[in-house]
PDB file of C-alpha atoms in Angstrom:
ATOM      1  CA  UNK H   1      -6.975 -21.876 -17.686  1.00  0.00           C
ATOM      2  CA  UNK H   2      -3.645 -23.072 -19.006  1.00  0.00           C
ATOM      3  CA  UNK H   3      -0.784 -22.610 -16.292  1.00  0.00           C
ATOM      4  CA  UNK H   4       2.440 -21.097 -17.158  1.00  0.00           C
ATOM      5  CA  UNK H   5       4.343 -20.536 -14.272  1.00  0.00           C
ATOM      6  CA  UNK H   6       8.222 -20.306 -15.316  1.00  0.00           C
ATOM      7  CA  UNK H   7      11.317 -19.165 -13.615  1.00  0.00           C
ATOM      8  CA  UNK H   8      12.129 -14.894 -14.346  1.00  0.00           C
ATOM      9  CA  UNK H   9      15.847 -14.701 -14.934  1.00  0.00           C
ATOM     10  CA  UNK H  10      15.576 -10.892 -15.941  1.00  0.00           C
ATOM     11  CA  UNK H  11      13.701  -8.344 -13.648  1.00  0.00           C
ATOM     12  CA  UNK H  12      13.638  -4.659 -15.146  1.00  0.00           C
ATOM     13  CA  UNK H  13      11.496  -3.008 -12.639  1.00  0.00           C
ATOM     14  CA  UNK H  14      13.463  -3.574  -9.319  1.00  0.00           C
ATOM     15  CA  UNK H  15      16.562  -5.512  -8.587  1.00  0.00           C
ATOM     16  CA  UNK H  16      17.411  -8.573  -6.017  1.00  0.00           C
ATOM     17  CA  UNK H  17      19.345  -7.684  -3.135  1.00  0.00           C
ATOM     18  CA  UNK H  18      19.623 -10.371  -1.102  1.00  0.00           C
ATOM     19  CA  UNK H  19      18.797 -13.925   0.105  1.00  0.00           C
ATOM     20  CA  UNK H  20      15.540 -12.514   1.984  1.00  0.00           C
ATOM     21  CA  UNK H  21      15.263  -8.986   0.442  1.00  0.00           C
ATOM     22  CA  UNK H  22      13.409  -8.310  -2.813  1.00  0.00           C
ATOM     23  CA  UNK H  23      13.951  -4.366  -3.899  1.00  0.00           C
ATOM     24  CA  UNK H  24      15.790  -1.601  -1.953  1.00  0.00           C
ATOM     25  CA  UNK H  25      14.201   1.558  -1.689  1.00  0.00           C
ATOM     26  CA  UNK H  26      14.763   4.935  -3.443  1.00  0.00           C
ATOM     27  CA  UNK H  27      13.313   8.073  -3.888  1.00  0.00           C
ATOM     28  CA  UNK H  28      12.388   7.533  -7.560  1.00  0.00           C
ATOM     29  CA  UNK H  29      10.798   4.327  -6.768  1.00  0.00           C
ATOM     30  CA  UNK H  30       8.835   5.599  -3.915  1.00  0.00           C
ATOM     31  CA  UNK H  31       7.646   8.550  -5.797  1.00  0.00           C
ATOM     32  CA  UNK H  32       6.601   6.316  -8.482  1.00  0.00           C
ATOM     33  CA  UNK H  33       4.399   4.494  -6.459  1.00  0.00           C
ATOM     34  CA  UNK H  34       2.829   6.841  -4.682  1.00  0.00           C
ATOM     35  CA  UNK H  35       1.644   8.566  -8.010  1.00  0.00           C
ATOM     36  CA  UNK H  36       0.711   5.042  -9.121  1.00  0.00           C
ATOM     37  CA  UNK H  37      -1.437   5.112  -5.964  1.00  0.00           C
ATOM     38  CA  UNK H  38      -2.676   8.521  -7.294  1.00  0.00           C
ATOM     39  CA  UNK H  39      -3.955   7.388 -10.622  1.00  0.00           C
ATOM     40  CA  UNK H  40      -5.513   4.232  -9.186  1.00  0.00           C
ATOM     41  CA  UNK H  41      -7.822   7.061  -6.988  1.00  0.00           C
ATOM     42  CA  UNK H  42      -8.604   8.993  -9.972  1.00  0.00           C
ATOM     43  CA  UNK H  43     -11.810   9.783 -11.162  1.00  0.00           C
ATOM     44  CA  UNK H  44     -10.472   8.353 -14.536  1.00  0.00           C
ATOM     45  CA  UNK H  45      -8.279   5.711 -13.588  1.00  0.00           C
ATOM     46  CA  UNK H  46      -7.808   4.569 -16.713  1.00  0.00           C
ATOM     47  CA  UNK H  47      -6.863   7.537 -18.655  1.00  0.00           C
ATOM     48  CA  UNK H  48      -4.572   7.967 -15.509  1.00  0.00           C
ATOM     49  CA  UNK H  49      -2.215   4.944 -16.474  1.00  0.00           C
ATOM     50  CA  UNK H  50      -2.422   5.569 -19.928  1.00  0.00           C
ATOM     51  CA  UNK H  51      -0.835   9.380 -19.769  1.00  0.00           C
ATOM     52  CA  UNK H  52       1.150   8.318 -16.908  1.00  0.00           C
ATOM     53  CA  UNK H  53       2.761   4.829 -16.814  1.00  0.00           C
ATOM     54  CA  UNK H  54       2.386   4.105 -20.492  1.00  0.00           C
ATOM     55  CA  UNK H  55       2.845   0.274 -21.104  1.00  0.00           C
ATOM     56  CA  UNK H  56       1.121  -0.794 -17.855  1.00  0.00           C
ATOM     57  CA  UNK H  57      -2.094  -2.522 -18.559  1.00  0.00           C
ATOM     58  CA  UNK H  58      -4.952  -2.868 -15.840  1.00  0.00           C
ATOM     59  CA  UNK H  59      -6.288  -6.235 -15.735  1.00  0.00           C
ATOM     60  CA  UNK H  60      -9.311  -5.528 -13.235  1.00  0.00           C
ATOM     61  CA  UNK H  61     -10.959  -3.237 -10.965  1.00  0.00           C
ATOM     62  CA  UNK H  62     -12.910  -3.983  -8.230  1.00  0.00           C
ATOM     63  CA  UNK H  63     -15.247  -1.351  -6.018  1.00  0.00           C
ATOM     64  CA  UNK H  64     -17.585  -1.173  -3.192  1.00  0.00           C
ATOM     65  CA  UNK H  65     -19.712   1.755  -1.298  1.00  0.00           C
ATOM     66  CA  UNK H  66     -17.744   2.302   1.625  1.00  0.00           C
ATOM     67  CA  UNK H  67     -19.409   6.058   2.362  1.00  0.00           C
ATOM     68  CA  UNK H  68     -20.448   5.010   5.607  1.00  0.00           C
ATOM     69  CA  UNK H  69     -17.051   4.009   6.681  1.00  0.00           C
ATOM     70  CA  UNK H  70     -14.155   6.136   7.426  1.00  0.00           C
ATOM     71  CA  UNK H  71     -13.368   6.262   3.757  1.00  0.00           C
ATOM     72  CA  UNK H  72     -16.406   8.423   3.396  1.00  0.00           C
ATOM     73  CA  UNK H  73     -16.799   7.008  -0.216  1.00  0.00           C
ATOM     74  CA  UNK H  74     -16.194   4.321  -2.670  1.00  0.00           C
ATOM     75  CA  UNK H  75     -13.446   2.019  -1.889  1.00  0.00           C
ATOM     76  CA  UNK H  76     -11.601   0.515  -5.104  1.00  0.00           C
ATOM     77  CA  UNK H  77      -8.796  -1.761  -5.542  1.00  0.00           C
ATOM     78  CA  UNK H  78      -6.774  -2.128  -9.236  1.00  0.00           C
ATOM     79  CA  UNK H  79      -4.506  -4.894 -10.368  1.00  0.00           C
ATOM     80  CA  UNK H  80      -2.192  -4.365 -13.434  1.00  0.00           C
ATOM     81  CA  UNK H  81       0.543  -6.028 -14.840  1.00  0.00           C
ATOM     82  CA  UNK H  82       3.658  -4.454 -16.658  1.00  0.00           C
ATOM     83  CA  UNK H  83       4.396  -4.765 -20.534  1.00  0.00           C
ATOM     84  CA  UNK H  84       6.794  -7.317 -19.722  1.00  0.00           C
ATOM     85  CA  UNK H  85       5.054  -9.495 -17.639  1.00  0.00           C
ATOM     86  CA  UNK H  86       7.108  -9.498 -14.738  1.00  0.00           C
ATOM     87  CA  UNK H  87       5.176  -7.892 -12.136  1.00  0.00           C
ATOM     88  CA  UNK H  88       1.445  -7.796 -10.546  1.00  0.00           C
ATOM     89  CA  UNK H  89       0.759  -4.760  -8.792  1.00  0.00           C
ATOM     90  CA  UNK H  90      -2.635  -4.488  -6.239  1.00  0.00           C
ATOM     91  CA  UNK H  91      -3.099  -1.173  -5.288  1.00  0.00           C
ATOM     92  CA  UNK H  92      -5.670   0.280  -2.946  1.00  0.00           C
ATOM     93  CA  UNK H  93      -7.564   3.682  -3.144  1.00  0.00           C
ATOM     94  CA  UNK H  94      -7.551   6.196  -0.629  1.00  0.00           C
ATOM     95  CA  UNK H  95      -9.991   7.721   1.305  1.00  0.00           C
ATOM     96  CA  UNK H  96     -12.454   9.906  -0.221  1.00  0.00           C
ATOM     97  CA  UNK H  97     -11.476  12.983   1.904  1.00  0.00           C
ATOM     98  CA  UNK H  98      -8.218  12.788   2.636  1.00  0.00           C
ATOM     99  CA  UNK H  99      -7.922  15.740   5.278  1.00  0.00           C
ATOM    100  CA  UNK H 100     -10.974  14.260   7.232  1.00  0.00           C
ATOM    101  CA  UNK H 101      -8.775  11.668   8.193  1.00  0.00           C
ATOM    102  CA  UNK H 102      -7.358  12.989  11.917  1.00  0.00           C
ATOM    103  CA  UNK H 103      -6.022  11.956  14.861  1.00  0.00           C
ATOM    104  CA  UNK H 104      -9.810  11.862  16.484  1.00  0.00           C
ATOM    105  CA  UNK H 105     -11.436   9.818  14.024  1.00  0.00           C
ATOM    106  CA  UNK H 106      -9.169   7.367  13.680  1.00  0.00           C
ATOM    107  CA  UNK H 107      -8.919   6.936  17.671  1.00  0.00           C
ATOM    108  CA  UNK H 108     -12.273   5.977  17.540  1.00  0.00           C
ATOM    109  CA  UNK H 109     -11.673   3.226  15.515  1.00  0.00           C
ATOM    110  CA  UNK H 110     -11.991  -0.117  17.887  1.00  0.00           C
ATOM    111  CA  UNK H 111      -9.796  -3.268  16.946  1.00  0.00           C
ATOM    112  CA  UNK H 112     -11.695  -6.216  15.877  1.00  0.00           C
ATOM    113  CA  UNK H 113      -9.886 -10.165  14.860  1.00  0.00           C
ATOM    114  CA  UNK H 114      -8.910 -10.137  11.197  1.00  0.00           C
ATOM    115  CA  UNK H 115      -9.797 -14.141  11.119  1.00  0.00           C
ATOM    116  CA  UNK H 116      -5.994 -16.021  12.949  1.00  0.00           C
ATOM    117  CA  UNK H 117      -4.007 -12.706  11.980  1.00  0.00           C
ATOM    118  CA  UNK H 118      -4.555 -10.548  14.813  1.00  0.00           C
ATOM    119  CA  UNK H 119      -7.208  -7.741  14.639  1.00  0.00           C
ATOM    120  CA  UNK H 120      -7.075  -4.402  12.712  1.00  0.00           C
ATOM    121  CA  UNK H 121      -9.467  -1.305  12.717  1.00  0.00           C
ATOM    122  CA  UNK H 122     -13.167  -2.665  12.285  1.00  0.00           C
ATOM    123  CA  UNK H 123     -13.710   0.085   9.777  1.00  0.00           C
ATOM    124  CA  UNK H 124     -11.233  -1.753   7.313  1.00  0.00           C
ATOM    125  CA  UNK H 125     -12.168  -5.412   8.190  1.00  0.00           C
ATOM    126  CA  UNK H 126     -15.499  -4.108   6.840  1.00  0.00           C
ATOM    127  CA  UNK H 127     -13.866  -2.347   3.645  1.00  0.00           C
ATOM    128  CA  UNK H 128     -11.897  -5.280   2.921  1.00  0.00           C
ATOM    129  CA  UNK H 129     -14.641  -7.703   3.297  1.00  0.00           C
ATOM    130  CA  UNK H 130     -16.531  -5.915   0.713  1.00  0.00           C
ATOM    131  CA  UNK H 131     -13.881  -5.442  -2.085  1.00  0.00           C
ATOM    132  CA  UNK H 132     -12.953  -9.163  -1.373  1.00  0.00           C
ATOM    133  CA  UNK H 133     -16.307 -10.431  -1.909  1.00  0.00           C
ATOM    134  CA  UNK H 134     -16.832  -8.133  -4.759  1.00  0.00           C
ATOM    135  CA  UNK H 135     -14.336 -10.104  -6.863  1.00  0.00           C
ATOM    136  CA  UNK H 136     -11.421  -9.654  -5.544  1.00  0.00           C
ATOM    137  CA  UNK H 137     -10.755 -13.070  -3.724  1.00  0.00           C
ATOM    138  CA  UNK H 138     -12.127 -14.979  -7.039  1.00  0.00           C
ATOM    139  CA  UNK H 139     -10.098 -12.903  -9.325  1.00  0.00           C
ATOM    140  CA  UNK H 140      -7.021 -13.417  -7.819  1.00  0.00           C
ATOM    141  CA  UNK H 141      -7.656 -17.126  -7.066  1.00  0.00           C
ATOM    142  CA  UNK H 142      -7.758 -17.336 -10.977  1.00  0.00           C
ATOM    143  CA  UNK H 143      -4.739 -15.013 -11.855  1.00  0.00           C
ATOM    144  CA  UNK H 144      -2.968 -17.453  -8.718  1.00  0.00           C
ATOM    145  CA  UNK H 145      -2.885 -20.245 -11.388  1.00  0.00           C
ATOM    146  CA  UNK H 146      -1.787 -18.955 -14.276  1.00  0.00           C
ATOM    147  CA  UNK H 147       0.885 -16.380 -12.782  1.00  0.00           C
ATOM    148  CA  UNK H 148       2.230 -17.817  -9.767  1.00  0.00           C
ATOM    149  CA  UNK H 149       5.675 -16.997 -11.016  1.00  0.00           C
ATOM    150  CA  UNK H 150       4.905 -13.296 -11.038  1.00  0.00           C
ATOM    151  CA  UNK H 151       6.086 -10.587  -8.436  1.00  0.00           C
ATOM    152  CA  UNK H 152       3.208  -9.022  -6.275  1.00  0.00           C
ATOM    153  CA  UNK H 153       3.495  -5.213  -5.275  1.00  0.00           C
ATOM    154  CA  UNK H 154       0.866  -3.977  -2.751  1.00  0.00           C
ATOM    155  CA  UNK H 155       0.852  -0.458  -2.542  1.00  0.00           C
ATOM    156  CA  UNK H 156      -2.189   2.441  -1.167  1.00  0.00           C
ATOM    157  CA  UNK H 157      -2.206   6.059   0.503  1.00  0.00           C
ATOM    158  CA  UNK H 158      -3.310   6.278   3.233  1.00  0.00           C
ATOM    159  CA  UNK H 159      -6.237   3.782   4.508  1.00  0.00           C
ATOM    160  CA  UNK H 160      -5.595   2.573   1.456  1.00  0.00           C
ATOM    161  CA  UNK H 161      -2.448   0.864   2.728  1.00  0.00           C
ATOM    162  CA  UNK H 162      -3.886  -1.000   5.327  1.00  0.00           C
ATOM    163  CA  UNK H 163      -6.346  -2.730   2.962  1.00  0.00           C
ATOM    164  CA  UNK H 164      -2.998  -3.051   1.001  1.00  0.00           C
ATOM    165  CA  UNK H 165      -1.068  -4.697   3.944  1.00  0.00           C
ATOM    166  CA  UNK H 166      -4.064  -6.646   4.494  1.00  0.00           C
ATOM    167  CA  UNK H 167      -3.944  -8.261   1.474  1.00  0.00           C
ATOM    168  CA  UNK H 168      -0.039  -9.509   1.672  1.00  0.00           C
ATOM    169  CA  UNK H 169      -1.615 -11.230   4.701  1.00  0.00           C
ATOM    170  CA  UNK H 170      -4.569 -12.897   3.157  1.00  0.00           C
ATOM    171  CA  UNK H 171      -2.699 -14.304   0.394  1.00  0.00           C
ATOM    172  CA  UNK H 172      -0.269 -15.653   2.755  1.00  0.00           C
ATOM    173  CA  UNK H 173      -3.289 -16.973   4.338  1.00  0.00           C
ATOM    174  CA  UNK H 174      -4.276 -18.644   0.842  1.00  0.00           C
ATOM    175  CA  UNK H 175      -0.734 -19.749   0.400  1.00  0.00           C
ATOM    176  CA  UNK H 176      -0.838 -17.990  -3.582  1.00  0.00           C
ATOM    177  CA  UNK H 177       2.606 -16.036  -3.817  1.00  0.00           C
ATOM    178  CA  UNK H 178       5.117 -16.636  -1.055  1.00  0.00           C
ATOM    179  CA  UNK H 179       6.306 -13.858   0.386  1.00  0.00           C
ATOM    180  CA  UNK H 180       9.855 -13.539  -1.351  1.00  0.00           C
ATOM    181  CA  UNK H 181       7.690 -12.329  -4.281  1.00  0.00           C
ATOM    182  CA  UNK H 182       6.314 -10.059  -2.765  1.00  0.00           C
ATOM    183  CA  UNK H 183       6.290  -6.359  -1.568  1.00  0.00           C
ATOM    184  CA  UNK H 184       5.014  -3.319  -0.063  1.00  0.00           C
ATOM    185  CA  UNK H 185       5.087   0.577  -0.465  1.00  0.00           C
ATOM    186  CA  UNK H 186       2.284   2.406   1.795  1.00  0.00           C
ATOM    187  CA  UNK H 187       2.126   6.249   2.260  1.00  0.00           C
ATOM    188  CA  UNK H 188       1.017   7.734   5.902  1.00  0.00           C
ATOM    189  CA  UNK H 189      -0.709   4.418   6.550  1.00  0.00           C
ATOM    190  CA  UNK H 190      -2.253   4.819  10.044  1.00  0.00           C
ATOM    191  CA  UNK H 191      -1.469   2.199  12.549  1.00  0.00           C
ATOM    192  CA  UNK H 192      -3.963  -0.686  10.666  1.00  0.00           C
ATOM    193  CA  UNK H 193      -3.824  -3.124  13.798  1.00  0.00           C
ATOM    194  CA  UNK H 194      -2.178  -4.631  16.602  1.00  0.00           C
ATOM    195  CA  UNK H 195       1.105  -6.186  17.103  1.00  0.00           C
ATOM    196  CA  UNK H 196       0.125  -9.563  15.993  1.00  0.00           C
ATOM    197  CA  UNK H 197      -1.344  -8.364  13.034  1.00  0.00           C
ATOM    198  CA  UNK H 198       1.888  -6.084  12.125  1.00  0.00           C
ATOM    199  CA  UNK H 199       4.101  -9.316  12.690  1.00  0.00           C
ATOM    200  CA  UNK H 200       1.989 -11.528   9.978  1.00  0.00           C
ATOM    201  CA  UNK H 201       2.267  -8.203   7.664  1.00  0.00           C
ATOM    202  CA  UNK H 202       5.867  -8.219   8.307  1.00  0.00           C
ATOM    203  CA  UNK H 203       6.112 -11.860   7.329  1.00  0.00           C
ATOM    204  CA  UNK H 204       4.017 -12.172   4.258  1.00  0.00           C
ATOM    205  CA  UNK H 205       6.081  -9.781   2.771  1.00  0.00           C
ATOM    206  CA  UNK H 206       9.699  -9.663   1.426  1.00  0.00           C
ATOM    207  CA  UNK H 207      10.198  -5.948   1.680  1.00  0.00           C
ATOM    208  CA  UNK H 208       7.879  -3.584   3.160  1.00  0.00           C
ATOM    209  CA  UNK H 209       8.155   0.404   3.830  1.00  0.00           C
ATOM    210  CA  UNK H 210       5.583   2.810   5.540  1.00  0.00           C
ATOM    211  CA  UNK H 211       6.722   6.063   3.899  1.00  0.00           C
ATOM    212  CA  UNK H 212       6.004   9.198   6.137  1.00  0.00           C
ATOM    213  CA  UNK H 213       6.685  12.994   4.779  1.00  0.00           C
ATOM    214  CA  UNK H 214       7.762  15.304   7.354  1.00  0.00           C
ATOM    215  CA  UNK H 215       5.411  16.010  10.436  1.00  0.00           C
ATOM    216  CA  UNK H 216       2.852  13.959   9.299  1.00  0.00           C
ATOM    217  CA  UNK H 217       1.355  12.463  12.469  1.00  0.00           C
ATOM    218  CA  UNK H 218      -1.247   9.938  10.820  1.00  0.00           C
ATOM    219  CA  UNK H 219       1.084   7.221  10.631  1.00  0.00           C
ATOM    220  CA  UNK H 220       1.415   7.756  14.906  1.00  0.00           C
ATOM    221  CA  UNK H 221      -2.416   7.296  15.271  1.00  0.00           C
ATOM    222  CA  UNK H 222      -4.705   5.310  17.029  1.00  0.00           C
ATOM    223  CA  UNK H 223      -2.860   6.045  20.028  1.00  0.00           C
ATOM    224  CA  UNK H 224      -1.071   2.493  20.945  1.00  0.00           C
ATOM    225  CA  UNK H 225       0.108   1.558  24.756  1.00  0.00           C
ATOM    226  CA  UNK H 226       2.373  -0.570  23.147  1.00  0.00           C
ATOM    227  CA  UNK H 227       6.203  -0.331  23.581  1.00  0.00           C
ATOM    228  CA  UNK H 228       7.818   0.918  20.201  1.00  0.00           C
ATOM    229  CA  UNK H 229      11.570   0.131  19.226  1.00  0.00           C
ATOM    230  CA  UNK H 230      11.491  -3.302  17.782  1.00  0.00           C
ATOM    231  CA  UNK H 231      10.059  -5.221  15.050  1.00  0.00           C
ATOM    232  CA  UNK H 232       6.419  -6.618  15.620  1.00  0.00           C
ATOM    233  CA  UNK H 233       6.841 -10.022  17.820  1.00  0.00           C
ATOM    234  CA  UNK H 234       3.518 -12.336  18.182  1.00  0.00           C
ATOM    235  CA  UNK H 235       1.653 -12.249  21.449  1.00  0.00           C
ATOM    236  CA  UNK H 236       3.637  -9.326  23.188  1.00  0.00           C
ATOM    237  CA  UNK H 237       0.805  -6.084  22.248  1.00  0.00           C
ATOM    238  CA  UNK H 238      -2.516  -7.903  21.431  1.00  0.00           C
ATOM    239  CA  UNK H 239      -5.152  -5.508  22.861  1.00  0.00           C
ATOM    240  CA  UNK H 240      -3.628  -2.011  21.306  1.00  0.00           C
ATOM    241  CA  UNK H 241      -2.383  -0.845  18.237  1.00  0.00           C
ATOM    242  CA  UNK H 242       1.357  -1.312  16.612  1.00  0.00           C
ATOM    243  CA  UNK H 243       3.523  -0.603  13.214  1.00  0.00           C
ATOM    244  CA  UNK H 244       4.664  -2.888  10.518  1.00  0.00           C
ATOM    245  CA  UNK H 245       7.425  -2.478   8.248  1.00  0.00           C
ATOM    246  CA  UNK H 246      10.345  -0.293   7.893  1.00  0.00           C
ATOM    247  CA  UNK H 247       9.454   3.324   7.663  1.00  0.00           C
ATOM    248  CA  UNK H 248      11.022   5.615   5.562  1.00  0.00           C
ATOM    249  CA  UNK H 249      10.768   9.171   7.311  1.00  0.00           C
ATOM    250  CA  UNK H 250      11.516  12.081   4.751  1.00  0.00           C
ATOM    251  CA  UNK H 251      13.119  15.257   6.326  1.00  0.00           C
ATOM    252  CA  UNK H 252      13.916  16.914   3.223  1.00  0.00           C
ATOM    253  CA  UNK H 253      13.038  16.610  -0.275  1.00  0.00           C
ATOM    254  CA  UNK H 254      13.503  18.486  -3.941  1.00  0.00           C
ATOM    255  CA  UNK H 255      12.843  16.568  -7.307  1.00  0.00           C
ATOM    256  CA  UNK H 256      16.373  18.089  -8.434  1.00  0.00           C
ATOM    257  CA  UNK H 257      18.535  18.174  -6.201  1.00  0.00           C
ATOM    258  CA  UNK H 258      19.005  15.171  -3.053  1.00  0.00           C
ATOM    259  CA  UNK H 259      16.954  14.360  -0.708  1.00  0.00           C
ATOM    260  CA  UNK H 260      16.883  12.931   2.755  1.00  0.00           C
ATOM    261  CA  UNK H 261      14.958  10.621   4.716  1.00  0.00           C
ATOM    262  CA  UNK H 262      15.786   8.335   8.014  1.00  0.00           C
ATOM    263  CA  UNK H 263      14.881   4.289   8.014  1.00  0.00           C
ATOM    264  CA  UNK H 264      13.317   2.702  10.955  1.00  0.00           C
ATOM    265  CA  UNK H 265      11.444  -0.158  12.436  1.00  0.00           C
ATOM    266  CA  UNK H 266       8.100   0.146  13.250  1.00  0.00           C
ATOM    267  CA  UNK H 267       7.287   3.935  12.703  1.00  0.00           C
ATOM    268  CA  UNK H 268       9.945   5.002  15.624  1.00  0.00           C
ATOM    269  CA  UNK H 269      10.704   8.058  13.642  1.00  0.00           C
ATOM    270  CA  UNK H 270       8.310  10.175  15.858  1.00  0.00           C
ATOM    271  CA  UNK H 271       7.372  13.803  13.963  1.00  0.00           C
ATOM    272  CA  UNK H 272       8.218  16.827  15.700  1.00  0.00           C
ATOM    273  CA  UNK H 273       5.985  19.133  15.171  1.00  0.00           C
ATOM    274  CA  UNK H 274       2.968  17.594  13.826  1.00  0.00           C
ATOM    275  CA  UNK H 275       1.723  18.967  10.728  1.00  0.00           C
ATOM    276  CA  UNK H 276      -1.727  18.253   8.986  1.00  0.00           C
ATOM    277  CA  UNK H 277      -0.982  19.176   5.704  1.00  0.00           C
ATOM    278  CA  UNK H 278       1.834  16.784   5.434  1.00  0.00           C
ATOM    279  CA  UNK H 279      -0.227  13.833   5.213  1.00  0.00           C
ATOM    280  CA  UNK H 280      -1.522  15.110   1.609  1.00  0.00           C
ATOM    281  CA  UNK H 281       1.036  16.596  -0.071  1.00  0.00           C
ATOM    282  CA  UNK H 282       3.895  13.436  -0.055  1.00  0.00           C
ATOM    283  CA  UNK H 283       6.405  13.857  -3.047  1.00  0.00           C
ATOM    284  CA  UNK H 284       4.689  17.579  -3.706  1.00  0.00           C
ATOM    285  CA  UNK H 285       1.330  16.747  -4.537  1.00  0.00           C
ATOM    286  CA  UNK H 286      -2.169  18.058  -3.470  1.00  0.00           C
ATOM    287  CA  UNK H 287      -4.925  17.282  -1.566  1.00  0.00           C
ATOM    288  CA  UNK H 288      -7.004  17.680  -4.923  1.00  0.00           C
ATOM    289  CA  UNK H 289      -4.751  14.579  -6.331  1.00  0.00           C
ATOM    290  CA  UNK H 290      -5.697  12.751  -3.855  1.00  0.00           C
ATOM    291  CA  UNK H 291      -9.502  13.042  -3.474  1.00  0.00           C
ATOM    292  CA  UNK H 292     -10.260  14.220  -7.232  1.00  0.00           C
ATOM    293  CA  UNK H 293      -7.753  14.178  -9.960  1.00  0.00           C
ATOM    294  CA  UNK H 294      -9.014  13.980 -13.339  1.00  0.00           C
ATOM    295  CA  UNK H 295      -6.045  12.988 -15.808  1.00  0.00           C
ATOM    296  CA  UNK H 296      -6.051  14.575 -19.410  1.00  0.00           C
ATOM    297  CA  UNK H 297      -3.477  13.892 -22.554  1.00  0.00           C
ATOM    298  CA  UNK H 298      -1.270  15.940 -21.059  1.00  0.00           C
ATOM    299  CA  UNK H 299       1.268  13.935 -18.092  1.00  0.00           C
ATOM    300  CA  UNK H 300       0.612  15.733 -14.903  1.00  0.00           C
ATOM    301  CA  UNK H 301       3.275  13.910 -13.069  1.00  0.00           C
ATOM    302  CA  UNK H 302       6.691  14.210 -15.035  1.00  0.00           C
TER     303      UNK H 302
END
């Protein structure tokens, strides 16, 4: 396969904004995203992208039966490209049943190592494993040499943004896209792993934000021992569980007039009032869009 890597001068989809920062974060953007993250958990995925992001084009999909994991169903990850070539995106499906994910069965989750990068639920080592040996790894290996000059956006809801966050770390790990190419956008993303882990997410990525709505209390869970405050540091909280990235905790939101939201390290925005139904409906959106939306002609999401 021929190998064009080149140098972008022109980015339309996000803007630099600094020496060691890659986009800045904005409602639009984040809302954008997450209904990205939507259509990639569609039952049409396809028709999704075409009624809703018109000029993105998927390159591949890869799946795997992950029904008897906490994702209680197939797992799937999709990798597109924009019209102008600029930008990769690998986004992660959700779980199948997005209100079975609680407080209880994620603290039974148990920590296992995630190869030299610390150790992360053993329910998504497992999930990962299989959409990486599915085709994933390959397929990306190939795209490696013949787009290494493109931008990489991880993104997922969810579980989904742990396999996400996972992946920023395994590439690092192959040493494909450095990490000032590359980004993150997850949606009440559980805690995916220890400290360790959480320090090589935060350094395989350029920008990274764990979005929370409200009182939703899955991005607080499994219940860590660990001492919150500070960004993830190697060896400090190996045996318990720890947040990456800069959240981004809504407290208010309309799609016409503003909207607010506080930014913190590591998830220390604790909720209030914890409130289940806040960790499906992010940006106004259902439960049904998350665990069964069927697109049509008509755009859903305007």
């Amino acid at each position: 396969m021929p190998v064009r890597c080149r140098t972008i001068l022109v980015i339309l989809l996000f803007c630099i904004v600094g020496a060691n920062s890659l986009v800045n974060y904005d409602s639009d953007s984040g809302r954008r995203f997450l209904i990205w993250a939507l259509c990639i958990g569609a039952t049409n995925p396809e028709k999704c992208v075409e009624t809703e992001f018109y000029g993105q084009q998927i390159l591949a999909t890869f799946e795997a039966d992950c029904s008897d994991l906490i994702f209680a169903g197939k797992c799937r990850v999709v990798i597109d490209v924009d019209d102008g070539y600029t930008l990769l995106g690998i986004t992660f499906k959700s779980e199948s049943k997005i209100q079975s994910t609680t407080s209880t069965s994620l603290n039974k989750q148990v920590l296992t190592n995630f190869g030299a990068y610390g150790q992360v639920q053993t329910d998504l080592l497992t999930a990962f494993g299989r959409l990486w040996n599915s085709g994933l790894g390959a397929y990306m290996k190939q795209l490696w040499t013949e787009y290494c000059d493109l931008y990489i956006s991880f993104s997922g809801y969810s579980m989904g943004g742990c396999l996400a966050q996972m992946a920023a770390v395994r590439f690092q790990e192959e040493k494909w896209w450095p990490a000032e190419q590359m980004f993150y956008f997850g949606y009440g993303s559980p805690r995916c792993g220890n400290e360790d882990f959480a320090y090589y997410v935060d350094s395989s990525l350029a920008d990274k934000f764990n979005i929370v709505w409200f009182n939703d209390q899955i991005p607080e869970f499994p219940t860590s021992t660990c001492t919150f405050g500070s960004a993830a540091a190697m060896g400090q909280c190996t045996s318990s569980y720890f947040s990456c990235c800069t959240t981004i905790h809504y407290t208010s939101w309309s799609s016409v007039a503003l909207n607010t939201y506080n930014t913190c390290a590591s998830n220390m925005c604790p909720v209030t009032t914890p409130t289940a139904s806040d960790h499906y409906s992010y940006f106004e959106t259902t439960a049904a869009d998350v665990n069964s939306l069927t697109c049509t002609d008509t755009k859903k999401f305007p």
